[in-house]
Tab-separated table of N, CA and C in Angstrom:
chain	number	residue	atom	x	y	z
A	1045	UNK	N	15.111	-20.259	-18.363
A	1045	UNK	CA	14.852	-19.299	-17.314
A	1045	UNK	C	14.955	-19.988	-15.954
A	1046	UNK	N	15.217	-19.236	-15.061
A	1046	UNK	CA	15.727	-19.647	-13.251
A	1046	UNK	C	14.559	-19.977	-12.902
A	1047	UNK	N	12.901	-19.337	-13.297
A	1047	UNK	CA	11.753	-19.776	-13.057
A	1047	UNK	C	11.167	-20.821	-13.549
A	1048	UNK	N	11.566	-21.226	-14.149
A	1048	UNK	CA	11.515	-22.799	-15.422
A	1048	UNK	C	12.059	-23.661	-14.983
A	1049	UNK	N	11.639	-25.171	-14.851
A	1049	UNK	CA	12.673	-26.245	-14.814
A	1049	UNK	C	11.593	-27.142	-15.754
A	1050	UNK	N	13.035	-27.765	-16.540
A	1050	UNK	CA	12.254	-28.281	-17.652
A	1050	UNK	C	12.379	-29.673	-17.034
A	1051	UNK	N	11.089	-30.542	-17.250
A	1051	UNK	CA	10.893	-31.951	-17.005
A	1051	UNK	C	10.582	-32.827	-17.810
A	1052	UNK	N	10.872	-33.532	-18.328
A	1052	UNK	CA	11.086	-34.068	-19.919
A	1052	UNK	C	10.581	-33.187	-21.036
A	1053	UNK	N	9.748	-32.908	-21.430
A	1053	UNK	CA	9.094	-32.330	-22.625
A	1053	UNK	C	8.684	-30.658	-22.282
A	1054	UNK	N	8.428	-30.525	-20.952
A	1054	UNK	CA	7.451	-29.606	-20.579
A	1054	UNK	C	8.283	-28.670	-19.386
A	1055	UNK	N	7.858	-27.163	-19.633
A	1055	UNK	CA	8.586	-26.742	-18.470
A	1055	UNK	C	7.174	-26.473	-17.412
A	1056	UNK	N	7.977	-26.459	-16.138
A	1056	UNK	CA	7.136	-26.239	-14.788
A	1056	UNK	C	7.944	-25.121	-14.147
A	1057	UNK	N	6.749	-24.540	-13.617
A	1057	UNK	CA	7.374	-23.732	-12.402
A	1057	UNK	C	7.674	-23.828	-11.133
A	1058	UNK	N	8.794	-23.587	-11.223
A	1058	UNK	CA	9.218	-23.753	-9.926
A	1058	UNK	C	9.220	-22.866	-8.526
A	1059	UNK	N	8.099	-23.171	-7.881
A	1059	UNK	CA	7.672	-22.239	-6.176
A	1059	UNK	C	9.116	-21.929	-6.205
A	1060	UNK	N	9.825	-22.382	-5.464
A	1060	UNK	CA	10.920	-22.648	-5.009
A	1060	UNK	C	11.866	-21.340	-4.736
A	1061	UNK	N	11.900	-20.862	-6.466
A	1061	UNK	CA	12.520	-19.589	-6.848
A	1061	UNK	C	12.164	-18.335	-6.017
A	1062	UNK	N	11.094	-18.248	-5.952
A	1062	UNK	CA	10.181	-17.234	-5.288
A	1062	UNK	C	11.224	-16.820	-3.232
A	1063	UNK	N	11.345	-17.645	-3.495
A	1063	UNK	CA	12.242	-17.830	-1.487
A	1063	UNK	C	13.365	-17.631	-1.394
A	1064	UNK	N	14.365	-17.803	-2.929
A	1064	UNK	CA	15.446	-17.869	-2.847
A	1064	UNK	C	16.239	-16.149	-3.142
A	1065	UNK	N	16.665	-15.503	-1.740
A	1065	UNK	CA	17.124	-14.200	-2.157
A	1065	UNK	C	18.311	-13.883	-2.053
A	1066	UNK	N	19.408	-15.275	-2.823
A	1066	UNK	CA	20.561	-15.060	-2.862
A	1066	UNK	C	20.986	-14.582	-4.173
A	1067	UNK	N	20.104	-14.442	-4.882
A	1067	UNK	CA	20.264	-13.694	-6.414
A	1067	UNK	C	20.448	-11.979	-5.978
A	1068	UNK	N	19.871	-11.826	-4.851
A	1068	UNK	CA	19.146	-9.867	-4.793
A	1068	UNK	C	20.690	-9.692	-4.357
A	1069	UNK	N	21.097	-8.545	-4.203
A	1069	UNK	CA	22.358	-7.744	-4.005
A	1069	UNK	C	21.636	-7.250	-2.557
A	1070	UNK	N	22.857	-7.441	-1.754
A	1070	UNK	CA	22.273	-6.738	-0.325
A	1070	UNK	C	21.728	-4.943	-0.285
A	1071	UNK	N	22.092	-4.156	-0.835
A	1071	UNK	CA	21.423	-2.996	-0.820
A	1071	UNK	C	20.118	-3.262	-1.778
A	1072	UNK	N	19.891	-3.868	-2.076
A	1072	UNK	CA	18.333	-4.348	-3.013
A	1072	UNK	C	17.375	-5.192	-1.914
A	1073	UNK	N	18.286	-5.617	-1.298
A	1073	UNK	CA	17.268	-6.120	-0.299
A	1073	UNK	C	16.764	-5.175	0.879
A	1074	UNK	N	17.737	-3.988	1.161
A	1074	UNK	CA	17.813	-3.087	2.005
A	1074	UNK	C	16.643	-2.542	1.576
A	1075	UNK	N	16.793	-2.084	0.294
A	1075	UNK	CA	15.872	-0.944	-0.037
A	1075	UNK	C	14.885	-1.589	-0.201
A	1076	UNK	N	14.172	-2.693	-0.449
A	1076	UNK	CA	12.859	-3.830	-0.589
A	1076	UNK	C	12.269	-3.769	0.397
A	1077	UNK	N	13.130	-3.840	1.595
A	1077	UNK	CA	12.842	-4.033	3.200
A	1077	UNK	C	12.238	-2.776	3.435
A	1078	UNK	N	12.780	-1.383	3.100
A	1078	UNK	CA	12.070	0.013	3.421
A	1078	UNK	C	10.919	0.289	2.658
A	1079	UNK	N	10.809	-0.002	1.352
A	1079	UNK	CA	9.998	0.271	0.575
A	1079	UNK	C	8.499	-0.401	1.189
A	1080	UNK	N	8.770	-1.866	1.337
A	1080	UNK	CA	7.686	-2.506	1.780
A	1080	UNK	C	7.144	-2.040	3.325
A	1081	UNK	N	7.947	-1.869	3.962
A	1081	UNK	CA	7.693	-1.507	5.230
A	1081	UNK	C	6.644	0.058	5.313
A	1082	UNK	N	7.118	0.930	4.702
A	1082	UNK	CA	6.625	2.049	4.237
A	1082	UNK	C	5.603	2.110	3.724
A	1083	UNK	N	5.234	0.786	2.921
A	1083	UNK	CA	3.711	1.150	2.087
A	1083	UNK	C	2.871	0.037	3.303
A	1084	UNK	N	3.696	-0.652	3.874
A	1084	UNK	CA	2.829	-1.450	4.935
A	1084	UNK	C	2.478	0.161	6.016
A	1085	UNK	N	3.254	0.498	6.570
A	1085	UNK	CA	2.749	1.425	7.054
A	1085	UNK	C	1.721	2.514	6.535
A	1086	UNK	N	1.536	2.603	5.490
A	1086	UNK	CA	0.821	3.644	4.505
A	1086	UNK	C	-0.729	2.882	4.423
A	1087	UNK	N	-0.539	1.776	4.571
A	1087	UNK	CA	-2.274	0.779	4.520
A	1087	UNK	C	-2.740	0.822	6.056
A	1088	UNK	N	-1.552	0.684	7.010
A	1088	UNK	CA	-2.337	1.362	8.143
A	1088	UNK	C	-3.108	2.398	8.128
A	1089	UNK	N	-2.494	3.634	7.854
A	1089	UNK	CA	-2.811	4.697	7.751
A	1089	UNK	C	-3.975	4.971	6.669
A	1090	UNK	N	-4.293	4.103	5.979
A	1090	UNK	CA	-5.150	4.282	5.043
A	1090	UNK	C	-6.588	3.576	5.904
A	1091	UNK	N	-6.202	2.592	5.920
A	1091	UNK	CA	-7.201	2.012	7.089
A	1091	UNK	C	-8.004	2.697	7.961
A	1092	UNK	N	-7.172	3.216	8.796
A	1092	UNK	CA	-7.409	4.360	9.900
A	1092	UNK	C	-8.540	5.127	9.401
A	1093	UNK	N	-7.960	6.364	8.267
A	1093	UNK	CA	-8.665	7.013	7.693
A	1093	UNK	C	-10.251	6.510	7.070
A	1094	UNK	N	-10.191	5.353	6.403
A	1094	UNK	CA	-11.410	5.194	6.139
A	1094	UNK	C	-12.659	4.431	7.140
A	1095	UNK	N	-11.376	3.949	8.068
A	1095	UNK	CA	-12.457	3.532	9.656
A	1095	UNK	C	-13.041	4.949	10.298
A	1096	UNK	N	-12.112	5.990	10.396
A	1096	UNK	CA	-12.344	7.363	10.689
A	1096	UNK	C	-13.726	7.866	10.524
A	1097	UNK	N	-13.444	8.014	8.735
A	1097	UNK	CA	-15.257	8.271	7.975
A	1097	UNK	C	-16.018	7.224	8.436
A	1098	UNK	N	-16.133	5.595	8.410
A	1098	UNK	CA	-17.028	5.338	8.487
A	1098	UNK	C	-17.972	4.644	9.746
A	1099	UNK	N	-17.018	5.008	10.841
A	1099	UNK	CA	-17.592	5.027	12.079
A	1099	UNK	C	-17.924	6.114	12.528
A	1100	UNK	N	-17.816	7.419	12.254
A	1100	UNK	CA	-17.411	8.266	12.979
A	1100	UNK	C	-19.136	9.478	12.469
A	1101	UNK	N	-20.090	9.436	13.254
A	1101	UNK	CA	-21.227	10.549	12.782
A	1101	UNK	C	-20.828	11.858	12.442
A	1102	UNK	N	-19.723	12.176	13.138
A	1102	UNK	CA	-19.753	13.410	13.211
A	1102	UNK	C	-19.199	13.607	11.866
A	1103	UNK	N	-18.042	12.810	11.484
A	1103	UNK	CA	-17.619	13.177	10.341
A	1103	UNK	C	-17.739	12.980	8.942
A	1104	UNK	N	-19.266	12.008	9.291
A	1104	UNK	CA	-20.084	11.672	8.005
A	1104	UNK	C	-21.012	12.828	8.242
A	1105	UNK	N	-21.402	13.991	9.340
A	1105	UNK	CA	-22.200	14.573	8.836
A	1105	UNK	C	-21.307	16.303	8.188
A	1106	UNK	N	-20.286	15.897	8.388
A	1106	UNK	CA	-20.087	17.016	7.275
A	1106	UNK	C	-19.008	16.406	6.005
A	1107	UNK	N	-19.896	15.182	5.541
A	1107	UNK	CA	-18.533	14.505	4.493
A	1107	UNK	C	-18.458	15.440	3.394
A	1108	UNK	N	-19.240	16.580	2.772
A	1108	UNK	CA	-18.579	17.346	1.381
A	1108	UNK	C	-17.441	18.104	2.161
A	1109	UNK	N	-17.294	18.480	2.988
A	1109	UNK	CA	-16.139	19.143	3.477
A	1109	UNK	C	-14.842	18.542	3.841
A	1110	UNK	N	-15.634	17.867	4.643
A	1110	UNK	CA	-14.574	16.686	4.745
A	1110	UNK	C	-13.843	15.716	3.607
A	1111	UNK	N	-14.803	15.173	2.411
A	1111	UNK	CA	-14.327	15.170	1.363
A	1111	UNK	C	-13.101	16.022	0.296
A	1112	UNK	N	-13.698	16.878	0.483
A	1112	UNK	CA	-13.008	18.307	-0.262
A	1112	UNK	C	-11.523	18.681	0.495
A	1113	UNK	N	-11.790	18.712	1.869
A	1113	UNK	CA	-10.028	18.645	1.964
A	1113	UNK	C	-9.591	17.894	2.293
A	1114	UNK	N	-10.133	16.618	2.246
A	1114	UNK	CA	-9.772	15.171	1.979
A	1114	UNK	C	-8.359	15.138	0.777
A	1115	UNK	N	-9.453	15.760	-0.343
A	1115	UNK	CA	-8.920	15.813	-1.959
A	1115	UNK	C	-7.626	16.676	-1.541
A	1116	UNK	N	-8.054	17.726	-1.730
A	1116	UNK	CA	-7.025	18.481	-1.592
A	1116	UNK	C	-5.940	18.341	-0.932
A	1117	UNK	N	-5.932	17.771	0.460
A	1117	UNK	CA	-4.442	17.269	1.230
A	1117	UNK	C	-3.994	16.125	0.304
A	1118	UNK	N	-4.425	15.195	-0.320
A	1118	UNK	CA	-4.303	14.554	-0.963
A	1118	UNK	C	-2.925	14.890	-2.175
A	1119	UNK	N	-3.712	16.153	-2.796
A	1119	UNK	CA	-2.995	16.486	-3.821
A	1119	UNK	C	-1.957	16.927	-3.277
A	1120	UNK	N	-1.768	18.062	-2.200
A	1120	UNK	CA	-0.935	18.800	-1.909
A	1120	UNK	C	0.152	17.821	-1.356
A	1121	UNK	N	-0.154	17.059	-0.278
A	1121	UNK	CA	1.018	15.907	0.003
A	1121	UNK	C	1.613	15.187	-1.748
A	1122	UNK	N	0.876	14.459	-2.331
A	1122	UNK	CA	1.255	14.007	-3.678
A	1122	UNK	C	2.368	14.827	-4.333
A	1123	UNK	N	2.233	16.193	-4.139
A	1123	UNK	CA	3.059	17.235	-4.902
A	1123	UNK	C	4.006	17.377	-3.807
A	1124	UNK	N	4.082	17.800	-2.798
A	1124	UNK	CA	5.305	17.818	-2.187
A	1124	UNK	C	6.068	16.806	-2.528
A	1125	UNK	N	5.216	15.257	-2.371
A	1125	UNK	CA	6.399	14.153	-2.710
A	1125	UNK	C	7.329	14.231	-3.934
A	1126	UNK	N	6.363	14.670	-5.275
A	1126	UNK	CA	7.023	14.738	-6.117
A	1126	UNK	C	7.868	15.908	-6.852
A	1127	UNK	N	8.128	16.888	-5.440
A	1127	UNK	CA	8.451	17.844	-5.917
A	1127	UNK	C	10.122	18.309	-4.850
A	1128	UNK	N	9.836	17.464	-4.129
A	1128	UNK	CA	11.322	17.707	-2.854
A	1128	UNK	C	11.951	16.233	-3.610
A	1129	UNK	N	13.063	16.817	-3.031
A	1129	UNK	CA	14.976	16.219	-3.347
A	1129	UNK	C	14.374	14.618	-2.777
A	1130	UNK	N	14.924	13.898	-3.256
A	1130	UNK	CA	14.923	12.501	-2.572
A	1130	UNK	C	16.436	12.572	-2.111
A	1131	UNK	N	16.631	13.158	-0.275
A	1131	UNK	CA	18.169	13.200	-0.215
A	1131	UNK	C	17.649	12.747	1.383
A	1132	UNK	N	18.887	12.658	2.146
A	1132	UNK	CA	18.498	11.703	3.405
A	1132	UNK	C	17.509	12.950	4.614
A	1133	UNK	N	18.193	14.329	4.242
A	1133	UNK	CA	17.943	15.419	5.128
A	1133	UNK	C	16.444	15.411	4.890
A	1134	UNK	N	15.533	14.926	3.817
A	1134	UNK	CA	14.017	15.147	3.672
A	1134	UNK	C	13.431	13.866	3.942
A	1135	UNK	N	14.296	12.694	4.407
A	1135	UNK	CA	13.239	11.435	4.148
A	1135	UNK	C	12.230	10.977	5.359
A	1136	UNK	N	12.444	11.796	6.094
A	1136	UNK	CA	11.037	11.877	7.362
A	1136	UNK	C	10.196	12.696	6.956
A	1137	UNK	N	10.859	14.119	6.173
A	1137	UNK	CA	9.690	15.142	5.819
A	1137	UNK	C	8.651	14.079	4.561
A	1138	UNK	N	9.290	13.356	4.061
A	1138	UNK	CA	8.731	12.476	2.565
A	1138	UNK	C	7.854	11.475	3.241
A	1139	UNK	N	8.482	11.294	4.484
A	1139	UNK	CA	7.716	9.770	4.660
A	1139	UNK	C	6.025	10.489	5.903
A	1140	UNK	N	6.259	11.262	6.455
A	1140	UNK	CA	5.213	11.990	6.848
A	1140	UNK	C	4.380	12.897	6.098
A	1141	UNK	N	4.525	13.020	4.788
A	1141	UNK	CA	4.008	13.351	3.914
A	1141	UNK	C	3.489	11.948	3.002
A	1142	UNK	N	3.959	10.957	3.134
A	1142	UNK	CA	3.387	9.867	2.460
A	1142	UNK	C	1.925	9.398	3.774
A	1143	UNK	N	2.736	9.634	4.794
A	1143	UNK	CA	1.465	9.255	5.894
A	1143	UNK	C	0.165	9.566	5.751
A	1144	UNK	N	0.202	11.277	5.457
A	1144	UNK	CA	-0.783	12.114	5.261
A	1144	UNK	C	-1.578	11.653	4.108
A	1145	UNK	N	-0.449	11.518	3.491
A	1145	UNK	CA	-0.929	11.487	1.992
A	1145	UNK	C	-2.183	9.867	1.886
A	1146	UNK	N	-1.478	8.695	2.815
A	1146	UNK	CA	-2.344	7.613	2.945
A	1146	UNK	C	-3.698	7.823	3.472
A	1147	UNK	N	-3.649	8.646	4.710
A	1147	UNK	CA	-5.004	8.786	5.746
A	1147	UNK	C	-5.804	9.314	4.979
A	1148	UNK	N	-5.586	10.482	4.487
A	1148	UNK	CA	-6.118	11.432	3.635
A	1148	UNK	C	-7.204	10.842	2.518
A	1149	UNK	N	-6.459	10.165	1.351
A	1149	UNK	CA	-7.038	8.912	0.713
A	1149	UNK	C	-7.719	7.900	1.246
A	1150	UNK	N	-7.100	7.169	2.117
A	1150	UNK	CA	-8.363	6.527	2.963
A	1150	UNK	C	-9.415	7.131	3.850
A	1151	UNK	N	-9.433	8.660	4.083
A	1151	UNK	CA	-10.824	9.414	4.509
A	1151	UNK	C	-11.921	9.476	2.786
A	1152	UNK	N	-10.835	9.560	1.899
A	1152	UNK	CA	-11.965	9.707	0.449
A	1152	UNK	C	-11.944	8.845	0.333
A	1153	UNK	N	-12.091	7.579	0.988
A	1153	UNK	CA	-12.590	5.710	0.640
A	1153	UNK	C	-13.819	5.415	1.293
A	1154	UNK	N	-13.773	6.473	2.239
A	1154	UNK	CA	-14.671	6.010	3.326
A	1154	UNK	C	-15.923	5.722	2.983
A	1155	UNK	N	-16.661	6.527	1.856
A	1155	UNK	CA	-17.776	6.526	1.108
A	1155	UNK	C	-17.949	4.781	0.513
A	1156	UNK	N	-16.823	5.207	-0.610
A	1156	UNK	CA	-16.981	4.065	-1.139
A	1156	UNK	C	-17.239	2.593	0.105
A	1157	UNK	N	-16.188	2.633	1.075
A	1157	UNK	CA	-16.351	1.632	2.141
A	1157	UNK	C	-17.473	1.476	2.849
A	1158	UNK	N	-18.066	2.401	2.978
A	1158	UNK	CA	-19.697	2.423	3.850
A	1158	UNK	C	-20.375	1.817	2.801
A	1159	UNK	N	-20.575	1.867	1.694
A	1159	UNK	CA	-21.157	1.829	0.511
A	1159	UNK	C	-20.957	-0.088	0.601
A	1160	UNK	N	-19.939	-0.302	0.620
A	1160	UNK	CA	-19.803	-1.828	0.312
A	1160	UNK	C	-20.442	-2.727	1.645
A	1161	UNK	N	-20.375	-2.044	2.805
A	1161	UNK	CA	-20.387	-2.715	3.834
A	1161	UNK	C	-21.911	-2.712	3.780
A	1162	UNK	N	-22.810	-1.145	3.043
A	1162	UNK	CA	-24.530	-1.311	3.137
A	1162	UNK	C	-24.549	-2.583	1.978
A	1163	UNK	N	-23.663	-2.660	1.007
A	1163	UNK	CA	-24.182	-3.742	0.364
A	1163	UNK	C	-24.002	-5.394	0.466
A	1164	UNK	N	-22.560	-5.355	0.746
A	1164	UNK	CA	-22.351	-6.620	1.099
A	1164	UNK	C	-21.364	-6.955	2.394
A	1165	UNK	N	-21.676	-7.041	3.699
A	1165	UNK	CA	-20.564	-6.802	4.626
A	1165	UNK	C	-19.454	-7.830	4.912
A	1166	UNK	N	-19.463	-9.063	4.226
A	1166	UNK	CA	-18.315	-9.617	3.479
A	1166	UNK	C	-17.097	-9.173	2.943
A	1167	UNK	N	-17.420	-8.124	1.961
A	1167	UNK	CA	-16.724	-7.699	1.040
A	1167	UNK	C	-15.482	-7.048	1.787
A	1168	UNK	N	-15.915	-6.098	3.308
A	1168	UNK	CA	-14.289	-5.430	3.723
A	1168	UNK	C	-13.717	-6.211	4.357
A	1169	UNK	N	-13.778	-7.472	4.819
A	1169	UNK	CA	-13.103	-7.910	5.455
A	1169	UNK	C	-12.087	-8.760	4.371
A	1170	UNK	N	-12.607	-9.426	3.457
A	1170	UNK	CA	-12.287	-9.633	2.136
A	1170	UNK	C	-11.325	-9.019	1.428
A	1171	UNK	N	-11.279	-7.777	1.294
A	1171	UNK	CA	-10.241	-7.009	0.807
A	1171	UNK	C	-9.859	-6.341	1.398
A	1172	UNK	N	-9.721	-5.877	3.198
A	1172	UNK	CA	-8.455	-5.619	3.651
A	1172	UNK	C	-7.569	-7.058	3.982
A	1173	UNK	N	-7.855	-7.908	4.468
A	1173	UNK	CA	-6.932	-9.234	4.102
A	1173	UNK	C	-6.176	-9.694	2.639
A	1174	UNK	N	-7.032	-9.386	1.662
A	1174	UNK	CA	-6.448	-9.585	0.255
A	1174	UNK	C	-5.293	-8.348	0.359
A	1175	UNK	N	-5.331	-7.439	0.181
A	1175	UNK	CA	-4.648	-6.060	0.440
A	1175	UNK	C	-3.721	-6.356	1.138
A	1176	UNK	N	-3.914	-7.061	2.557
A	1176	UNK	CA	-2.832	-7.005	3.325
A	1176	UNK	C	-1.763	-7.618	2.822
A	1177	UNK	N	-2.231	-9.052	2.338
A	1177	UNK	CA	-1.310	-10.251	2.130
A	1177	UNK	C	-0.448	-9.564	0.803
A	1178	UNK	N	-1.062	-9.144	-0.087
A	1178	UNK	CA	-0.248	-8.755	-1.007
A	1178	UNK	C	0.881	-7.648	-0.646
């Protein structure tokens, strides 16, 4: 294997491979480049949303509502995505529907996120950096 280099007896891995993207086909790299960019943008937006809930009084004091069509935009963006053409004429309508679809989800985190920060306030800074890097 290209990830293998064998050294007398034993194979090792080789970092190395990991950097090298003269194997990818240039439209593979194209589309790697959008894909990633897109879900990087989508953790913004997720971010946002759950900084939203958990700074925000006003909108922790009506969180079942706020929850509830939290959910629901949730679903409804989810289903549009998986329900329109993947053709070039929809891919702003798709990708502003993925937006929604992020904030949305990160407003139903917000709980959970307040929740971690009353318990351990380590923990978000912790895993939006882990999150990010990946």
């Amino acid at each position: 294997s290209r990830m293998f280099r064998n050294q007398s007896t034993r194979n090792y891995f080789d970092p190395n491979v990991l950097f090298r993207f003269q194997d990818i086909e240039k439209p593979v790299q194209i589309h790697l480049k959008n894909v990633y960019s897109l879900l990087s943008v989508g953790f913004i937006a997720a971010t946002i949303g759950a900084y939203l809930f958990t700074a925000s009084a006003f909108v922790q004091s009506y969180a079942s509502g706020i929850l509830l069509f939290s959910a629901l935009a949730s679903i409804a963006t989810c289903c549009y995505i998986m329900f329109t053409d993947n053709t070039e004429s929809q891919l702003v309508n798709r990708a502003a529907a993925f937006m929604a679809f992020a904030f949305s989800t990160g407003i139903g985190l917000g709980p959970l996120v307040n929740f971690a920060i009353n318990v351990n306030p380590s923990t978000l800074p912790t895993a939006l950096l882990g999150t990010a890097i990946i």
